[in-house]
Short mmCIF file of C-alpha atoms in Angstrom, two decimals:
data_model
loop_
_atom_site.label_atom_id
_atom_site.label_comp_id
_atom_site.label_asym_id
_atom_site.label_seq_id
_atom_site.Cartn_x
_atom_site.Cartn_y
_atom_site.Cartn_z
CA UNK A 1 62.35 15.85 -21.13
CA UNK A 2 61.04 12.61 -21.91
CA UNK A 3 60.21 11.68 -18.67
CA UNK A 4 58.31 14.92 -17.70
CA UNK A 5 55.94 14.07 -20.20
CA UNK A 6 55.51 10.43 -18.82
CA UNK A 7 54.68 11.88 -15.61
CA UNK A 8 52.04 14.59 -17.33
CA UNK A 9 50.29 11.25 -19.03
CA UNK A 10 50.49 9.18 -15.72
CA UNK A 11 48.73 11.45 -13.14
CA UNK A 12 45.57 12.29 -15.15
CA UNK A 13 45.26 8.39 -16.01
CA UNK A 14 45.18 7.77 -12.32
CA UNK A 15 42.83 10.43 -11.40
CA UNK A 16 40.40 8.88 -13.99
CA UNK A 17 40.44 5.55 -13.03
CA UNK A 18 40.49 6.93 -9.38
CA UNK A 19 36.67 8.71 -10.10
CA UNK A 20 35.97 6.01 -12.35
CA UNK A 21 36.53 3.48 -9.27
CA UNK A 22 34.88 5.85 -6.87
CA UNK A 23 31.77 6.24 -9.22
CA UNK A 24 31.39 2.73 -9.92
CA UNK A 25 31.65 2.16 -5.89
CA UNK A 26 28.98 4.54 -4.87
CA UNK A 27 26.47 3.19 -7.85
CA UNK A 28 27.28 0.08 -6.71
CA UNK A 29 26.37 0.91 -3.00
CA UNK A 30 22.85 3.52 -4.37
CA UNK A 31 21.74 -0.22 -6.28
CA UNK A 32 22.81 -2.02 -3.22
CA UNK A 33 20.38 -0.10 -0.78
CA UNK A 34 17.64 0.41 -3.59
CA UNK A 35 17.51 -3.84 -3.73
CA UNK A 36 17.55 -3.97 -0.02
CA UNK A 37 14.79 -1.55 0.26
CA UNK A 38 12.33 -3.28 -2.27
CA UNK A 39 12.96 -6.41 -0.39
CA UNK A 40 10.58 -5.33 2.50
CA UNK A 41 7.05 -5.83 2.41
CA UNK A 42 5.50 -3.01 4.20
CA UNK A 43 2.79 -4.38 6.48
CA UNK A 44 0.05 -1.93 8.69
CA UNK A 45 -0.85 -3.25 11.82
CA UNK A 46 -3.67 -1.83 13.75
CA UNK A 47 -3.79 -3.04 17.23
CA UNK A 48 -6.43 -2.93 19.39
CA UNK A 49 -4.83 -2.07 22.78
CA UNK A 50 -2.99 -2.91 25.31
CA UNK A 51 -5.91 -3.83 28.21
CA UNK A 52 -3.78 -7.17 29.36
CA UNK A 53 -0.86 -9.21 29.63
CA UNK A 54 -2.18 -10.86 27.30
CA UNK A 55 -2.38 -8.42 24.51
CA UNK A 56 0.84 -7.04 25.52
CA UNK A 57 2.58 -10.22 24.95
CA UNK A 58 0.88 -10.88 21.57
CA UNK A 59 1.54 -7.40 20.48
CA UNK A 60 5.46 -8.40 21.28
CA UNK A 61 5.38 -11.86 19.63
CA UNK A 62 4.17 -9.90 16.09
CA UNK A 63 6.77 -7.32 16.76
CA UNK A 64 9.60 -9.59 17.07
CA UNK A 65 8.10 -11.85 13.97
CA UNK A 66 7.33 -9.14 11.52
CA UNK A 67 10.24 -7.10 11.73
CA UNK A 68 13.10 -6.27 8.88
CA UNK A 69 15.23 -9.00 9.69
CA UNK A 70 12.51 -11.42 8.49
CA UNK A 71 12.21 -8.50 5.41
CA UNK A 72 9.14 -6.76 7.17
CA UNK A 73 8.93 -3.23 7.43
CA UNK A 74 6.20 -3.40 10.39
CA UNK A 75 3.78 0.40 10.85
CA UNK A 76 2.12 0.19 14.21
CA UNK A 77 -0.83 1.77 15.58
CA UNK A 78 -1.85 1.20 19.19
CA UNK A 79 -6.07 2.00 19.15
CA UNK A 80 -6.48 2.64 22.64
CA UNK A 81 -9.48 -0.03 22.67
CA UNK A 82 -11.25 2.54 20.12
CA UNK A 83 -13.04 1.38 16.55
CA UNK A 84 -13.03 4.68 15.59
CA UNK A 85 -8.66 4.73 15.86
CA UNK A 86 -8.39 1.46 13.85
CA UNK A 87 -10.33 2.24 10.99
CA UNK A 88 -8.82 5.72 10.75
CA UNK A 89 -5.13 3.69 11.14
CA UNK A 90 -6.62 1.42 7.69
CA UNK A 91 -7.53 4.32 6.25
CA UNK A 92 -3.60 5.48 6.16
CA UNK A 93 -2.55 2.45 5.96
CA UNK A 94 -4.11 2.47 2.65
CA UNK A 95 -2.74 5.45 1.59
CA UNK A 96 0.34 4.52 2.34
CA UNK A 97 0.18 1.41 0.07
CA UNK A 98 0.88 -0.92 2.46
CA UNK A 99 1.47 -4.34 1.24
CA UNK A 100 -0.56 -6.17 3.75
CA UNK A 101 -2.81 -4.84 6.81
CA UNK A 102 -3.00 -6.90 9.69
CA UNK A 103 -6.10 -5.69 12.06
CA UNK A 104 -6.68 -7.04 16.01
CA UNK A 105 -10.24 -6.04 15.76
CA UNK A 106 -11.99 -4.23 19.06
CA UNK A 107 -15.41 -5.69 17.67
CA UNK A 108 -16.38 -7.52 15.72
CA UNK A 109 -19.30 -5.52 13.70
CA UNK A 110 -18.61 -2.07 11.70
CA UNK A 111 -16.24 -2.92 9.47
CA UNK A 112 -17.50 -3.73 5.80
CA UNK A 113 -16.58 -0.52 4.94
CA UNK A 114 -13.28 0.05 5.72
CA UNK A 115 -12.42 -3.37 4.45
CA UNK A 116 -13.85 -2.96 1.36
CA UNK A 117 -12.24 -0.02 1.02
CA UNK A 118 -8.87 -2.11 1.31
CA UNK A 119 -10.06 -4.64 -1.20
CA UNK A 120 -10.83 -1.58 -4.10
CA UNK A 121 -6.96 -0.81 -3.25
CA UNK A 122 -6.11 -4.46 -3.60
CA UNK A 123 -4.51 -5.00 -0.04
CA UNK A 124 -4.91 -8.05 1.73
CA UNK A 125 -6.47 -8.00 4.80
CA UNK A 126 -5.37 -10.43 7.76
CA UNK A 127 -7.31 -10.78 11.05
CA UNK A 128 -5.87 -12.01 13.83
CA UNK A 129 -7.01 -12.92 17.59
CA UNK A 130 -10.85 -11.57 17.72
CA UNK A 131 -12.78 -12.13 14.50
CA UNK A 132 -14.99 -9.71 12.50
CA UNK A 133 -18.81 -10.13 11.38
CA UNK A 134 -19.24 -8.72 7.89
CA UNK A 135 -21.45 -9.07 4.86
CA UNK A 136 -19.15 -10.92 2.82
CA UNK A 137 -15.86 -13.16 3.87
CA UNK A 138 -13.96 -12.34 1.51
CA UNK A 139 -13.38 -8.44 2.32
CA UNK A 140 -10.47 -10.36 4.43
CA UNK A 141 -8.10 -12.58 3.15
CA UNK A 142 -7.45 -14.54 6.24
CA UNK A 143 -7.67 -14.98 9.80
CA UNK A 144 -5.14 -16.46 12.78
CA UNK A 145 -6.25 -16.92 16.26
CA UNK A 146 -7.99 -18.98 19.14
CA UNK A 147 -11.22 -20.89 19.35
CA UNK A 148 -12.85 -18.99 21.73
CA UNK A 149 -15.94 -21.77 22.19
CA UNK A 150 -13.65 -24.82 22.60
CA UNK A 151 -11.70 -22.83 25.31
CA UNK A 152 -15.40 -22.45 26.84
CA UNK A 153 -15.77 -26.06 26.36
CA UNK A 154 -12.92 -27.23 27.84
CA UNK A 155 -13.23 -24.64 31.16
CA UNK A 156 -17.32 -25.92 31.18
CA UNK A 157 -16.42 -29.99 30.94
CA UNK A 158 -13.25 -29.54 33.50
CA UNK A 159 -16.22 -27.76 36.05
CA UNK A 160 -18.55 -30.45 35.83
CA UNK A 161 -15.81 -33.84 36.10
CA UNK A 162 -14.39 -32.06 38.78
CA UNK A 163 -18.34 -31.52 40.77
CA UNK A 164 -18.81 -35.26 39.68
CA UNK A 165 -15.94 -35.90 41.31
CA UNK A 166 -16.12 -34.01 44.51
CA UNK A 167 -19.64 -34.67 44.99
CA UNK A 168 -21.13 -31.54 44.58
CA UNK A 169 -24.70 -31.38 43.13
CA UNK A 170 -24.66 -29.20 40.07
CA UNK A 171 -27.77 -27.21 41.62
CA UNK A 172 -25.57 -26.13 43.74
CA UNK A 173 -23.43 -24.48 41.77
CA UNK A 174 -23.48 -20.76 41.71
CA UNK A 175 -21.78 -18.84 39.14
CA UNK A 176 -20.80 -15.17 38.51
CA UNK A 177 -19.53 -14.24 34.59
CA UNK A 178 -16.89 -11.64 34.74
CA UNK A 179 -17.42 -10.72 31.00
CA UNK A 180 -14.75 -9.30 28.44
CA UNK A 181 -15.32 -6.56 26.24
CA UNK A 182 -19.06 -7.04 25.47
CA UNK A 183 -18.59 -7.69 21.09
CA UNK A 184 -14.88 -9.15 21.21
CA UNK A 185 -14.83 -12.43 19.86
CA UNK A 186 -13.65 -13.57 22.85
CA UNK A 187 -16.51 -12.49 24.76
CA UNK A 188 -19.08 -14.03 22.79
CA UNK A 189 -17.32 -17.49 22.67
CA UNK A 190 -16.40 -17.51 26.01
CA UNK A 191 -19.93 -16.14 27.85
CA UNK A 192 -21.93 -18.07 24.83
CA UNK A 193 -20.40 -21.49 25.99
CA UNK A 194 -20.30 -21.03 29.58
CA UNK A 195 -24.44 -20.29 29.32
CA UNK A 196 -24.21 -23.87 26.94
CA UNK A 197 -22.48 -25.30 29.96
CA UNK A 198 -24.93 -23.97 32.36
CA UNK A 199 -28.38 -25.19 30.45
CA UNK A 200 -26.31 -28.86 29.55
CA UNK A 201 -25.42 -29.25 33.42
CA UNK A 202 -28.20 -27.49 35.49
CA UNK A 203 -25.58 -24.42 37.32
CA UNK A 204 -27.24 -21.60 37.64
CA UNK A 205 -25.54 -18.34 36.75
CA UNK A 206 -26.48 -15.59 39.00
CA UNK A 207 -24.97 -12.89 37.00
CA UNK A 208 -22.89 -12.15 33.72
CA UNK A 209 -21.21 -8.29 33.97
CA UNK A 210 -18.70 -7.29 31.88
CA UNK A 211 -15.10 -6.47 33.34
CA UNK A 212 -13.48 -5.33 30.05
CA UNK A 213 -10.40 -7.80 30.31
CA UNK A 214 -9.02 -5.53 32.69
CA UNK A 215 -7.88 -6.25 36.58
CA UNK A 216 -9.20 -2.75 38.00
CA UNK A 217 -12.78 -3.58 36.57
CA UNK A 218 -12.78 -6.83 37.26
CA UNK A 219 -11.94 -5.89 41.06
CA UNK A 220 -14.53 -3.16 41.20
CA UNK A 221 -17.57 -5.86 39.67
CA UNK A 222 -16.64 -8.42 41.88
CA UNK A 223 -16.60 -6.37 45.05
CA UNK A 224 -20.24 -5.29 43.52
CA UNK A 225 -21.72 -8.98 42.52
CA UNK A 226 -19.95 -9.71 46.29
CA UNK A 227 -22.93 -7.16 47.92
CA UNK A 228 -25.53 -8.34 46.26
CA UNK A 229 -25.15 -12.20 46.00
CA UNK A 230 -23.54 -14.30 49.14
CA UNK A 231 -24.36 -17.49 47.92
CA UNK A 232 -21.62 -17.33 44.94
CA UNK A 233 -19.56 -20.22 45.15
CA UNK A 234 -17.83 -19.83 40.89
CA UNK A 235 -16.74 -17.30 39.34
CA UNK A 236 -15.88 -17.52 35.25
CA UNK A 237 -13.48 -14.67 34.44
CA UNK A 238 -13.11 -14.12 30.90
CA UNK A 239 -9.13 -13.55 31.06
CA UNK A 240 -6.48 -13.61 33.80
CA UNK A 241 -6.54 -9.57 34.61
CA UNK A 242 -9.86 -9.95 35.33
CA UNK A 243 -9.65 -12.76 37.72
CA UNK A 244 -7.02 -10.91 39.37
CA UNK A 245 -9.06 -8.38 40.19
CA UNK A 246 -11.44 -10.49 41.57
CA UNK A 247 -9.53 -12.35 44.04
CA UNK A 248 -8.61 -9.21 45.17
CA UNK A 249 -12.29 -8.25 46.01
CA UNK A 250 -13.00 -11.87 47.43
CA UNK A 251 -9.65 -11.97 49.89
CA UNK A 252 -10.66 -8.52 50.82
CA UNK A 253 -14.41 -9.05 51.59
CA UNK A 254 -12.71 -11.86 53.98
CA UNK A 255 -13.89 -14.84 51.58
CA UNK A 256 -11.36 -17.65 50.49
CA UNK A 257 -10.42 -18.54 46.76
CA UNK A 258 -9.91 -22.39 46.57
CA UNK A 259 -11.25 -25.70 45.14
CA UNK A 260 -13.66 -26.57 48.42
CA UNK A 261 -17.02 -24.90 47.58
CA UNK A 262 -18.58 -26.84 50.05
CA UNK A 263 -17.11 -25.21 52.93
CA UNK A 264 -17.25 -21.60 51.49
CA UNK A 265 -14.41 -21.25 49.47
CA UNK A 266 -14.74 -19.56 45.95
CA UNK A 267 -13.32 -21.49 42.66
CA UNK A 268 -11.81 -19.37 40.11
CA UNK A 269 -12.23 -20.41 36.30
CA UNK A 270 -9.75 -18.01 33.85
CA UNK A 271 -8.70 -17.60 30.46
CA UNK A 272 -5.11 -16.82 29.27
CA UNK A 273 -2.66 -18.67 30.95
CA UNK A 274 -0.40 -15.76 30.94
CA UNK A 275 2.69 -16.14 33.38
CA UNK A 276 0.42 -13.65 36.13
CA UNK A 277 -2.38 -16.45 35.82
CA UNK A 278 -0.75 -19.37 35.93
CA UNK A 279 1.34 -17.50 39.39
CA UNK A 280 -2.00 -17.66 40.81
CA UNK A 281 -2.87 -21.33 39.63
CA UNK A 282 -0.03 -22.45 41.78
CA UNK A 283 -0.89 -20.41 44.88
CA UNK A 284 -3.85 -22.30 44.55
CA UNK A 285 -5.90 -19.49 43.57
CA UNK A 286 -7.42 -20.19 40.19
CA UNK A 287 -8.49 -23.75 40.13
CA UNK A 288 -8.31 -23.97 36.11
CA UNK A 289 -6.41 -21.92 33.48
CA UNK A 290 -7.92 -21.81 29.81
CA UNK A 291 -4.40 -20.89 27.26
CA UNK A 292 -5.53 -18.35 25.04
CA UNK A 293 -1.81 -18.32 22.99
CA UNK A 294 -0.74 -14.81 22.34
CA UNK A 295 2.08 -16.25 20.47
CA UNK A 296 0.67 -15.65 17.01
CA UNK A 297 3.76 -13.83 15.27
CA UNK A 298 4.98 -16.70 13.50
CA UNK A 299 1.67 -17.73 12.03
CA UNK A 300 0.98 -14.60 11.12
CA UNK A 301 4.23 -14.01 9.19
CA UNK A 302 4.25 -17.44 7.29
CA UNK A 303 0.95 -16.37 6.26
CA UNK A 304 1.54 -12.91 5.12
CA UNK A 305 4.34 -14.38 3.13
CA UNK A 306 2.10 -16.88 1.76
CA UNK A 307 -0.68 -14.14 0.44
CA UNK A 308 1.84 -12.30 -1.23
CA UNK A 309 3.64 -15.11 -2.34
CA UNK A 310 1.20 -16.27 -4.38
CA UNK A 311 0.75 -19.57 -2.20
CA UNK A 312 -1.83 -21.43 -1.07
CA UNK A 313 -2.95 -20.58 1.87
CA UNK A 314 -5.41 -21.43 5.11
CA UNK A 315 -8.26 -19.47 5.76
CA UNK A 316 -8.82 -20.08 8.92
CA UNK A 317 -5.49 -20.92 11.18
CA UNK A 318 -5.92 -21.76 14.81
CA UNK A 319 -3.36 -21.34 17.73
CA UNK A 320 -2.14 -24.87 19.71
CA UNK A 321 -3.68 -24.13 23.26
CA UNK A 322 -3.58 -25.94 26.37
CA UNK A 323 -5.19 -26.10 30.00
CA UNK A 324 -3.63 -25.85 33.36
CA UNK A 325 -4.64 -27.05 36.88
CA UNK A 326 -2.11 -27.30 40.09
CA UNK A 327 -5.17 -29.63 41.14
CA UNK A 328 -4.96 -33.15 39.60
CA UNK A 329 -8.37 -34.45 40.37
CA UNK A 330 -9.40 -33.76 36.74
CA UNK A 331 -6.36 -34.45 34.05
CA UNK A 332 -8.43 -35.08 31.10
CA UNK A 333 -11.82 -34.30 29.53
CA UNK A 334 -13.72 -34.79 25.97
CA UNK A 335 -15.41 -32.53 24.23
CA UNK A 336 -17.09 -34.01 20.99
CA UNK A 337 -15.58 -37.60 21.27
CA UNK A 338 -11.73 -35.53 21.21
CA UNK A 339 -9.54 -35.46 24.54
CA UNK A 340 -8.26 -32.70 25.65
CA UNK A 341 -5.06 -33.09 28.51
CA UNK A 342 -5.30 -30.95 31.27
CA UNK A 343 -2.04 -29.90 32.30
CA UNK A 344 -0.69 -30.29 35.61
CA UNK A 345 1.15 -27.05 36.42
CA UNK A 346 4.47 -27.45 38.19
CA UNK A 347 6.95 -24.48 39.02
CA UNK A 348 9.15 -25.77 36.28
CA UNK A 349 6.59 -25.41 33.73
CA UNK A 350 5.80 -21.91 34.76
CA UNK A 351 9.44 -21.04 34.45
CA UNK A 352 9.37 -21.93 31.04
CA UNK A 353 6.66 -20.22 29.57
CA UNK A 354 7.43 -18.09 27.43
CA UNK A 355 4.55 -14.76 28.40
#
């Protein structure tokens, strides 16, 4: 008898401490995943497109930086090249209560609104790659990108040591501008300082059209700028798709891309230095390569982390950039009393880029 009632003590002592355990485990596991989930900053991205290598590869890079193994929960919106998609994508983003928006702006006007807007909801704005033009600075926290009129610079002073060089007069330089997106950042830095280049030097540039960063539309005004001017001997495209697209035209109209203007070949000037560029810059078909680094993710995140941090911060952070040329006539050039190397591209190099 005695030990019957032992057993009728025992079993409901171990079913208690069995739901006690089991309890304890699953609150255990609920406060587990509620600390993992506040860990995240949520950041809203609003991208502008995806028009080029380019912008496919820097879309990747802040992909693979802001993601939740760095403790980002990353919202993406693809615009489509449209203004009207990206400030609709803040606009959710805001009601979301993000923790950060990041914005790749299409243009840079038409957007004191929206951002201020963010600001009354006390969300930091970061802009990254093209810039914006508003009222007051400070409806965005930061900014991380290129300098569009020192890549200008660089592509401008290369042209003119390498004439110098070669002996070619610079009135005899004829110049077509495939233009980007007419408003990007980009653009303006990149058509504003080849028109510095062109007054400083005496080239004449027979025509600036825009091509829209893209390979089809750079084809299409080339073959066009090809009818109606037969004395173009340069042609400035304002990113790699575009020039492309306009050796296409050129090889097809039965012209030759290559560094001897004198005897009828065309020389190509890009911007990018994407791995499809560069391909070209050691077939010999674009005779200089401006970097524009798409690589911005890990800027971007150390500066995110910064802003809500409660660091000190930059306002302004600018991308490491180089030059490339399979031609080593020109290996150097200045540009306010700084040198800038131009690198000599080798297939070894190429293979280790890393877009």
């Amino acid at each position: 008898m005695i030990k019957k009632k032992k057993r009728k003590l025992i079993y409901p002592i171990i079913l208690s401490l069995v739901l006690l355990l089991t309890g304890c485990s699953a609150a255990k596991e609920e406060d587990t995943q509620a600390q993992e989930e506040q860990q995240y900053l949520t950041v809203g991205f609003s991208q502008l497109g995806a028009e080029s290598d380019w912008r496919v590869a820097n879309t990747e890079s802040i992909k693979d930086s802001l993601s939740r193994t760095n403790g980002i929960e990353l919202l993406f919106d693809d615009a489509q090249q449209k203004q009207d998609r990206q400030i609709l994508a803040i606009r959710n983003f805001i009601q979301q209560e993000v923790d950060c928006i990041v914005l790749a702006p299409v243009t840079e006007t038409g957007w004191d609104t929206v951002l201020e807007e963010a600001r009354d909801a006390d969300i930091p704005v970061i802009i990254v790659d093209r810039m914006v033009n508003v009222k007051d600075t400070y409806l965005y926290t930061a900014w991380v990108g290129s300098d569009f009129k020192r890549e200008a610079s660089i592509a401008c002073e290369w042209l003119n040591s390498f004439a110098l060089a070669k002996g070619i007069s610079a009135r005899d330089i004829k110049i077509v501008d495939l233009q980007g997106t007419l408003g990007a950042t980009a653009q303006i830095g990149r058509s504003s300082g080849l028109v510095l280049g062109s007054k400083k030097y005496g080239w004449n540039i027979v025509a600036s059209v825009p091509a829209d960063y893209t390979q089809a539309k750079g084809k299409e005004v080339m073959q066009s700028l090809l009818k109606d001017h037969d004395d173009i001997n340069v042609v400035y495209c304002e990113n790699d798709n575009e020039a492309i697209g306009a050796i296409e035209a050129i090889e097809e109209s039965g012209r030759k891309v290559g560094t001897d203007i004198r005897n009828g070949e065309i020389l190509i000037i890009s911007f990018d230095a994407a791995h499809s560029g560069l391909s070209k810059v050691l077939e010999g078909k674009i005779a200089l390569d401006v970097e524009c680094n798409p690589l911005q993710g890990e800027p971007l995140r150390q500066l995110i982390n910064e802003v809500k941090g409660g660091q000190e911060f930059q306002k302004y952070t600018y991308i490491e950039e180089k030059a490339f040329s399979a031609d080593d006539t020109i290996k150097k050039v200045k540009i306010d009393d700084t040198s800038y190397d131009i690198t000599i591209l080798t297939p070894e190099i190429l293979e280790q880029r890393e877009y």
